[in-house]
């Protein structure tokens, strides 16, 4: 069950948007905001923090808005921006969007993010399907004996649909770290040893919450930079956002195609 807080949020969204239920939810991470406009013009839009129990995001590039619109015949709930664990408010606000999506009736959630790539062949601007994750936050949104299976956490069915449509899209393992600092080169070498292809500060905890609620999860990372120590350059947030802006319309078109098919 999504819980009382999510039910209150969902009731508010249904009342204000006029859409009794939603089919799919999308969380747009750093740099993905501009992709939202490609999905079409919203029937309903509001600052996310006007919906019960949503906290205002603190990161630049996270607009913190919620939209409801129809895409390819599906009623879609779009979260522009998310709450991160490094904001220090725990896992509840981090996973509130996903729980709210479930309470709105969504069967699938598409989690997008900006990520550093540990693979030199994935240049900034590359979209990568998340095949699996490493939750390195030391935390979980689940409390008590909820022994949720995390095998096939990232829907094999939906990933196959995406690969059939976009045969060139690579797949990789995403490591969620807590942040907010970027990694040291030694940490990136450690992550490579652990089997990570991508590194970022979101998504895994949301996937855990989503799977516990029975949602299908599709994860897509936009590579915004090569991970620390690979190029010798320092990482900065402006670079991360710029890579997203440059790819926005392409990513938006891709999301539209994906929504049509899943
Ligand atoms: N590390 C962690 N998070 C990130 C990165 C990175 O290199 N790029 C975008 N988000």
Short mmCIF file of C-alpha atoms and ligand atoms in Angstrom, two decimals:
data_model
loop_
_atom_site.label_atom_id
_atom_site.label_comp_id
_atom_site.label_asym_id
_atom_site.label_seq_id
_atom_site.Cartn_x
_atom_site.Cartn_y
_atom_site.Cartn_z
CA UNK A 1 0.00 0.00 0.00
CA UNK A 2 1.35 3.45 -0.90
CA UNK A 3 0.38 4.84 2.52
CA UNK A 4 -1.68 7.71 3.89
CA UNK A 5 0.65 10.51 2.76
CA UNK A 6 0.69 9.24 -0.83
CA UNK A 7 -3.09 8.77 -0.78
CA UNK A 8 -3.51 12.40 0.31
CA UNK A 9 -1.20 13.58 -2.47
CA UNK A 10 -3.00 11.43 -5.05
CA UNK A 11 -6.43 12.71 -3.96
CA UNK A 12 -5.21 16.30 -4.33
CA UNK A 13 -3.77 15.60 -7.82
CA UNK A 14 -6.98 13.86 -8.94
CA UNK A 15 -9.15 16.71 -7.64
CA UNK A 16 -7.08 19.49 -9.19
CA UNK A 17 -6.11 17.83 -12.48
CA UNK A 18 -9.51 16.30 -13.11
CA UNK A 19 -7.78 13.02 -13.99
CA UNK A 20 -9.13 10.33 -11.64
CA UNK A 21 -6.19 8.06 -12.38
CA UNK A 22 -2.84 8.13 -14.18
CA UNK A 23 -1.27 5.28 -16.17
CA UNK A 24 2.42 6.13 -16.08
CA UNK A 25 4.62 8.45 -14.02
CA UNK A 26 7.91 10.00 -15.09
CA UNK A 27 10.47 11.53 -12.79
CA UNK A 28 12.73 13.92 -14.66
CA UNK A 29 16.13 14.36 -13.07
CA UNK A 30 18.88 16.95 -13.48
CA UNK A 31 19.08 18.20 -17.01
CA UNK A 32 15.95 16.37 -18.15
CA UNK A 33 13.53 19.24 -17.41
CA UNK A 34 13.61 20.64 -20.94
CA UNK A 35 12.63 17.20 -22.26
CA UNK A 36 9.26 17.63 -20.54
CA UNK A 37 8.08 20.20 -23.10
CA UNK A 38 8.58 17.67 -25.91
CA UNK A 39 5.92 15.47 -24.32
CA UNK A 40 3.27 18.06 -25.11
CA UNK A 41 1.50 20.86 -23.30
CA UNK A 42 0.15 19.91 -19.89
CA UNK A 43 -3.55 19.88 -19.02
CA UNK A 44 -2.58 20.63 -15.43
CA UNK A 45 0.62 22.01 -13.92
CA UNK A 46 1.48 23.07 -10.38
CA UNK A 47 4.54 23.65 -8.22
CA UNK A 48 5.15 20.22 -6.69
CA UNK A 49 5.31 21.62 -3.18
CA UNK A 50 1.63 22.63 -3.39
CA UNK A 51 0.77 18.90 -3.35
CA UNK A 52 0.51 17.35 0.14
CA UNK A 53 3.80 16.17 1.68
CA UNK A 54 6.10 17.29 -1.16
CA UNK A 55 9.13 19.30 -0.06
CA UNK A 56 10.54 22.06 -2.27
CA UNK A 57 13.70 20.73 -4.00
CA UNK A 58 16.87 22.69 -3.32
CA UNK A 59 18.96 21.95 -6.41
CA UNK A 60 19.32 24.35 -9.35
CA UNK A 61 17.90 22.72 -12.47
CA UNK A 62 15.20 20.97 -10.49
CA UNK A 63 12.20 23.11 -11.22
CA UNK A 64 9.98 21.22 -8.81
CA UNK A 65 6.82 21.14 -10.92
CA UNK A 66 4.22 18.50 -11.51
CA UNK A 67 2.31 18.06 -14.75
CA UNK A 68 -0.55 15.88 -15.92
CA UNK A 69 -0.97 15.29 -19.63
CA UNK A 70 -1.95 12.76 -22.21
CA UNK A 71 0.88 11.27 -24.25
CA UNK A 72 0.09 8.74 -26.98
CA UNK A 73 -3.27 7.97 -25.36
CA UNK A 74 -1.78 7.45 -21.88
CA UNK A 75 -2.48 9.70 -18.90
CA UNK A 76 0.98 10.64 -17.65
CA UNK A 77 2.07 12.25 -14.41
CA UNK A 78 5.37 14.09 -14.82
CA UNK A 79 7.52 15.15 -11.89
CA UNK A 80 10.02 17.81 -12.97
CA UNK A 81 12.66 17.55 -10.29
CA UNK A 82 13.02 15.25 -7.31
CA UNK A 83 14.09 15.27 -3.69
CA UNK A 84 17.56 13.82 -3.05
CA UNK A 85 18.87 11.92 -0.04
CA UNK A 86 21.69 14.45 0.35
CA UNK A 87 19.12 17.11 1.26
CA UNK A 88 19.14 15.40 4.63
CA UNK A 89 15.42 14.78 5.00
CA UNK A 90 15.63 10.98 4.84
CA UNK A 91 14.15 8.49 2.41
CA UNK A 92 10.46 9.40 2.88
CA UNK A 93 10.53 12.63 0.82
CA UNK A 94 12.89 10.94 -1.68
CA UNK A 95 10.29 8.26 -2.44
CA UNK A 96 7.10 10.29 -2.03
CA UNK A 97 6.76 10.87 -5.79
CA UNK A 98 6.95 7.17 -6.56
CA UNK A 99 4.46 6.29 -3.83
CA UNK A 100 2.16 9.06 -5.03
CA UNK A 101 2.42 7.67 -8.57
CA UNK A 102 1.27 4.28 -7.29
CA UNK A 103 -1.58 5.91 -5.36
CA UNK A 104 -2.61 7.68 -8.59
CA UNK A 105 -2.98 4.27 -10.23
CA UNK A 106 0.22 4.21 -12.28
CA UNK A 107 1.46 0.74 -13.29
CA UNK A 108 4.87 1.99 -14.43
CA UNK A 109 7.32 4.65 -13.40
CA UNK A 110 10.09 5.94 -15.65
CA UNK A 111 12.97 7.19 -13.52
CA UNK A 112 15.44 9.44 -15.33
CA UNK A 113 18.65 10.93 -14.01
CA UNK A 114 21.93 12.55 -14.89
CA UNK A 115 24.91 10.29 -14.34
CA UNK A 116 28.65 10.14 -14.55
CA UNK A 117 29.88 7.42 -16.88
CA UNK A 118 32.58 4.94 -15.93
CA UNK A 119 32.78 3.86 -19.57
CA UNK A 120 34.80 6.10 -21.84
CA UNK A 121 32.79 4.99 -24.88
CA UNK A 122 29.65 6.63 -23.41
CA UNK A 123 30.21 10.31 -24.15
CA UNK A 124 28.16 13.08 -22.53
CA UNK A 125 24.73 13.11 -24.17
CA UNK A 126 24.46 9.31 -24.32
CA UNK A 127 21.21 7.87 -22.95
CA UNK A 128 21.74 4.56 -21.15
CA UNK A 129 19.10 2.06 -20.02
CA UNK A 130 19.62 1.03 -16.41
CA UNK A 131 19.83 -2.77 -16.25
CA UNK A 132 20.44 -3.04 -12.49
CA UNK A 133 21.67 -0.96 -9.59
CA UNK A 134 24.03 -0.83 -6.64
CA UNK A 135 22.38 0.92 -3.70
CA UNK A 136 25.43 2.37 -1.95
CA UNK A 137 23.51 4.83 0.21
CA UNK A 138 23.48 2.49 3.21
CA UNK A 139 19.78 3.31 3.48
CA UNK A 140 16.42 1.90 2.37
CA UNK A 141 12.95 3.41 2.08
CA UNK A 142 11.49 0.15 3.43
CA UNK A 143 10.99 -0.31 7.14
CA UNK A 144 10.16 -3.62 8.76
CA UNK A 145 10.07 -7.10 7.25
CA UNK A 146 9.37 -6.20 3.62
CA UNK A 147 11.54 -8.75 1.85
CA UNK A 148 10.99 -7.39 -1.63
CA UNK A 149 12.65 -9.20 -4.53
CA UNK A 150 15.10 -6.94 -6.32
CA UNK A 151 15.84 -9.46 -9.09
CA UNK A 152 14.64 -7.90 -12.34
CA UNK A 153 14.03 -4.58 -10.55
CA UNK A 154 14.33 -2.76 -13.89
CA UNK A 155 11.53 -4.29 -15.96
CA UNK A 156 12.98 -6.78 -18.47
CA UNK A 157 9.72 -6.44 -20.43
CA UNK A 158 9.96 -2.68 -20.77
CA UNK A 159 13.71 -2.75 -21.42
CA UNK A 160 13.15 -5.14 -24.30
CA UNK A 161 10.51 -2.80 -25.76
CA UNK A 162 12.98 0.11 -25.55
CA UNK A 163 15.83 -1.93 -27.08
CA UNK A 164 13.54 -3.01 -29.93
CA UNK A 165 12.75 0.65 -30.64
CA UNK A 166 16.25 2.02 -30.05
CA UNK A 167 18.62 -0.85 -30.90
CA UNK A 168 21.71 1.30 -30.32
CA UNK A 169 20.86 2.17 -26.71
CA UNK A 170 23.44 0.75 -24.28
CA UNK A 171 22.57 -0.78 -20.90
CA UNK A 172 24.49 -0.51 -17.68
CA UNK A 173 24.58 -0.84 -13.91
CA UNK A 174 23.84 2.39 -12.01
CA UNK A 175 25.42 2.99 -8.62
CA UNK A 176 23.56 5.38 -6.31
CA UNK A 177 25.85 7.20 -3.94
CA UNK A 178 24.65 9.65 -1.31
CA UNK A 179 26.54 12.73 -2.50
CA UNK A 180 26.31 15.70 -2.60
CA UNK A 181 30.04 15.81 -3.35
CA UNK A 182 31.16 14.14 -6.53
CA UNK A 183 33.38 11.08 -6.19
CA UNK A 184 37.12 10.91 -5.83
CA UNK A 185 39.06 9.10 -8.57
CA UNK A 186 39.77 6.33 -6.02
CA UNK A 187 36.06 5.96 -5.37
CA UNK A 188 35.43 5.65 -9.11
CA UNK A 189 38.07 2.89 -9.32
CA UNK A 190 36.27 1.18 -6.41
CA UNK A 191 32.89 1.52 -8.16
CA UNK A 192 34.34 0.02 -11.34
CA UNK A 193 35.57 -2.95 -9.34
CA UNK A 194 32.10 -3.31 -7.84
CA UNK A 195 30.55 -3.54 -11.31
CA UNK A 196 29.17 -0.03 -11.81
CA UNK A 197 28.91 1.54 -15.26
CA UNK A 198 27.17 4.75 -14.14
CA UNK A 199 27.21 6.78 -10.95
CA UNK A 200 24.68 9.26 -9.61
CA UNK A 201 22.81 10.45 -6.55
CA UNK A 202 19.24 9.21 -7.12
CA UNK A 203 17.02 6.47 -8.52
CA UNK A 204 17.99 3.30 -6.59
CA UNK A 205 15.98 4.23 -3.48
CA UNK A 206 13.02 5.23 -5.66
CA UNK A 207 13.24 1.92 -7.52
CA UNK A 208 13.17 0.03 -4.23
CA UNK A 209 10.02 1.88 -3.12
CA UNK A 210 8.42 1.37 -6.53
CA UNK A 211 9.12 -2.37 -6.58
CA UNK A 212 7.72 -2.74 -3.08
CA UNK A 213 4.48 -1.26 -4.46
CA UNK A 214 4.47 -3.55 -7.48
CA UNK A 215 5.25 -0.87 -10.07
CA UNK A 216 7.26 -1.67 -13.17
CA UNK A 217 10.37 0.49 -13.29
CA UNK A 218 12.23 1.76 -16.31
CA UNK A 219 15.44 3.65 -15.54
CA UNK A 220 17.23 5.89 -18.03
CA UNK A 221 20.45 7.76 -17.31
CA UNK A 222 21.67 10.66 -19.36
CA UNK A 223 25.47 10.66 -19.28
CA UNK A 224 26.46 14.23 -18.48
CA UNK A 225 30.15 13.68 -17.78
CA UNK A 226 32.81 11.03 -17.57
CA UNK A 227 33.25 9.99 -13.92
CA UNK A 228 35.91 11.54 -11.71
CA UNK A 229 39.51 10.87 -12.63
CA UNK A 230 38.78 9.63 -16.17
CA UNK A 231 39.52 12.87 -18.02
CA UNK A 232 41.53 14.61 -15.31
CA UNK A 233 39.05 17.53 -15.36
CA UNK A 234 37.12 18.64 -12.28
CA UNK A 235 33.36 17.97 -12.35
CA UNK A 236 30.84 20.72 -11.97
CA UNK A 237 27.05 20.94 -11.77
CA UNK A 238 26.77 23.51 -14.58
CA UNK A 239 28.37 20.98 -16.96
CA UNK A 240 25.83 18.39 -15.86
CA UNK A 241 22.92 20.73 -16.60
CA UNK A 242 24.35 21.90 -19.93
CA UNK A 243 24.65 18.32 -21.20
CA UNK A 244 20.98 17.83 -20.38
CA UNK A 245 19.91 21.02 -22.15
CA UNK A 246 21.80 20.01 -25.28
CA UNK A 247 20.03 16.64 -25.38
CA UNK A 248 16.59 17.74 -24.22
CA UNK A 249 14.55 17.55 -27.38
CA UNK A 250 16.10 14.23 -28.41
CA UNK A 251 15.37 12.78 -24.96
CA UNK A 252 11.83 14.14 -24.99
CA UNK A 253 11.11 12.48 -28.33
CA UNK A 254 12.57 9.25 -27.02
CA UNK A 255 10.34 9.37 -23.93
CA UNK A 256 7.28 9.97 -26.11
CA UNK A 257 8.11 6.87 -28.16
CA UNK A 258 8.69 4.84 -25.02
CA UNK A 259 5.40 5.89 -23.43
CA UNK A 260 3.58 4.85 -26.59
CA UNK A 261 5.08 1.38 -26.42
CA UNK A 262 5.17 0.30 -22.78
N1 LIG B 1 28.77 11.55 -9.99
C1 LIG B 1 27.65 11.55 -9.23
N2 LIG B 1 26.51 12.06 -9.64
C2 LIG B 1 26.47 12.60 -10.87
C3 LIG B 1 27.59 12.63 -11.71
C4 LIG B 1 28.80 12.07 -11.24
O1 LIG B 1 29.85 12.07 -11.92
N3 LIG B 1 27.21 13.24 -12.87
C5 LIG B 1 25.89 13.54 -12.73
N4 LIG B 1 25.44 13.16 -11.52
#
